[in-house]
Amino acid sequence: MDIQRVGVVGCGLMGSGIAEVAAKGGFEVVVREVDDNLLEVGRKRIRKSMDKAVEKEKLTARDRDAAWGRLSFTTAVEDLAGCDIVIEAIVESLDAKSELFGALDRLCGAGTIFASNTSSLPVTDMAAATSRPDRFVGLHFFNPVPVMKLVEVVRTIATSAATFDRAFSFAKALGKVPIAAKDNSGFVVNLLLVPYMLDAIRQLERGVASIEDIDTGMTLGCGYPMGPLTLCDFVGIDTLYRISEIMHEEYHEERYAPPPLLKRVVALGRYGRKTGKGFYDWSGDKPVPLPI
Ligand code: CAA
Ligand code: NAD
């Protein structure tokens, strides 16, 4: 593997998981956040997840310590200059991502691959903000990253075969199962999963059933590991809203349109499990459905 040093930008839900699996996979990892507070929150999230893995005897304390030693944390984008691959996991906004990749393009060497973990933005639109669209891919991980095996490796019409192969091998080196996807908004999985989650919100709007009953229906009726409204809280209500807007703008199909109830929950700042409230209140031992 010619990739040794990995940059991860954004240490939220996804960036922290990506940094963790990369460090556990033996790579040197530099993690960048916007400020010291958010960096500390992300750093603690990674440490907690690694400690839990040790508790559950999925990782030895020695391997945890070695992986932890391979991680470094920064707020300076310049510290990503020496990376062989930079994986972006910041907010789902084309403007924010394009600005970041433009800055990285000026800093990083010609051999550095750029990868976005976007859920719904076409990768080409970000690659166009750089001078290296041939060395640009999507690497779409799934939440929670340490658990979910899949990575969609997204090839744009400009991605070179060598870059795609390097990114595909890198995903395998992380212990993941990569699949190849074309650069259409939503790739393979979200094209199916996002309308399903939005339809569950529409069911709730129409009063078809309660939050709990919709979730119980899909877990016990179909064997899904969690119900769709729990999954919305898990993904992040703010992130789902942005994904929905982007996919709707791309396809102009009603099934991607953000349901009004989703907008209301976002307006209240109920972003899901990460902020303590979404469709459920997550502050206690068990999630409690909130009145709708
Ligand atoms: N980090 C590390 N490990 C975790 C974890 C986390 N955040 N959450 C759970 N785990 C581990 C647990 O330690 C446990 O491991 P063991 O079985 O070895 O003890 C295992 O996962 C199962 O966890 P739990 O027993 O606590 O709970 P569970 O059986 O309900 O499983 C789950 C949790 C794996 C998250 C499961 O509910 C699940 O698969 N849910 C669906 C997740 C999903 O659909 N993700 C995709 C979201 S969409 C997306 O990511 C794309 C996008 O662009 C929006
Ligand atoms: P999040 O809100 O948990 O984290 C995003 C983080 O990025 C925040 O901590 C924010 O401070 C940081 N950030 C913003 N701008 C930055 C910059 N310029 N430099 C460094 N850090 C910056 O969001 P998330 O759920 O981790 O999602 C991140 C990306 O991954 C999005 O593109 C999302 O669509 C995608 N994604 C999310 C999921 C999911 O289930 N949540 C799954 C797959 C992909």
mmCIF file of C-alpha atoms in Angstrom, residues 13 42 50 55 63 111 123 125-126 149 185 213 217 232 266 271 277:
data_model
loop_
_atom_site.group_PDB
_atom_site.id
_atom_site.type_symbol
_atom_site.label_atom_id
_atom_site.label_comp_id
_atom_site.label_asym_id
_atom_site.label_seq_id
_atom_site.Cartn_x
_atom_site.Cartn_y
_atom_site.Cartn_z
ATOM 1 C CA LEU A 13 -19.988 11.570 13.593
ATOM 2 C CA GLY A 42 -14.157 14.578 18.294
ATOM 3 C CA MET A 50 -11.607 2.697 21.139
ATOM 4 C CA GLU A 55 -13.795 -3.342 27.042
ATOM 5 C CA ASP A 63 -3.392 -2.152 19.791
ATOM 6 C CA GLY A 111 0.444 12.608 -5.527
ATOM 7 C CA VAL A 123 -18.277 14.256 -6.445
ATOM 8 C CA ASP A 125 -18.852 19.212 -8.532
ATOM 9 C CA MET A 126 -16.188 19.233 -5.786
ATOM 10 C CA LYS A 149 -18.467 -2.883 6.487
ATOM 11 C CA SER A 185 -26.265 11.860 -6.352
ATOM 12 C CA ASP A 213 -45.046 1.817 15.950
ATOM 13 C CA GLY A 217 -43.132 -2.219 12.258
ATOM 14 C CA CYS A 232 -33.084 9.441 11.011
ATOM 15 C CA VAL A 266 -34.513 21.011 12.045
ATOM 16 C CA TYR A 271 -30.636 17.189 15.103
ATOM 17 C CA LYS A 277 -33.185 15.156 20.682
#
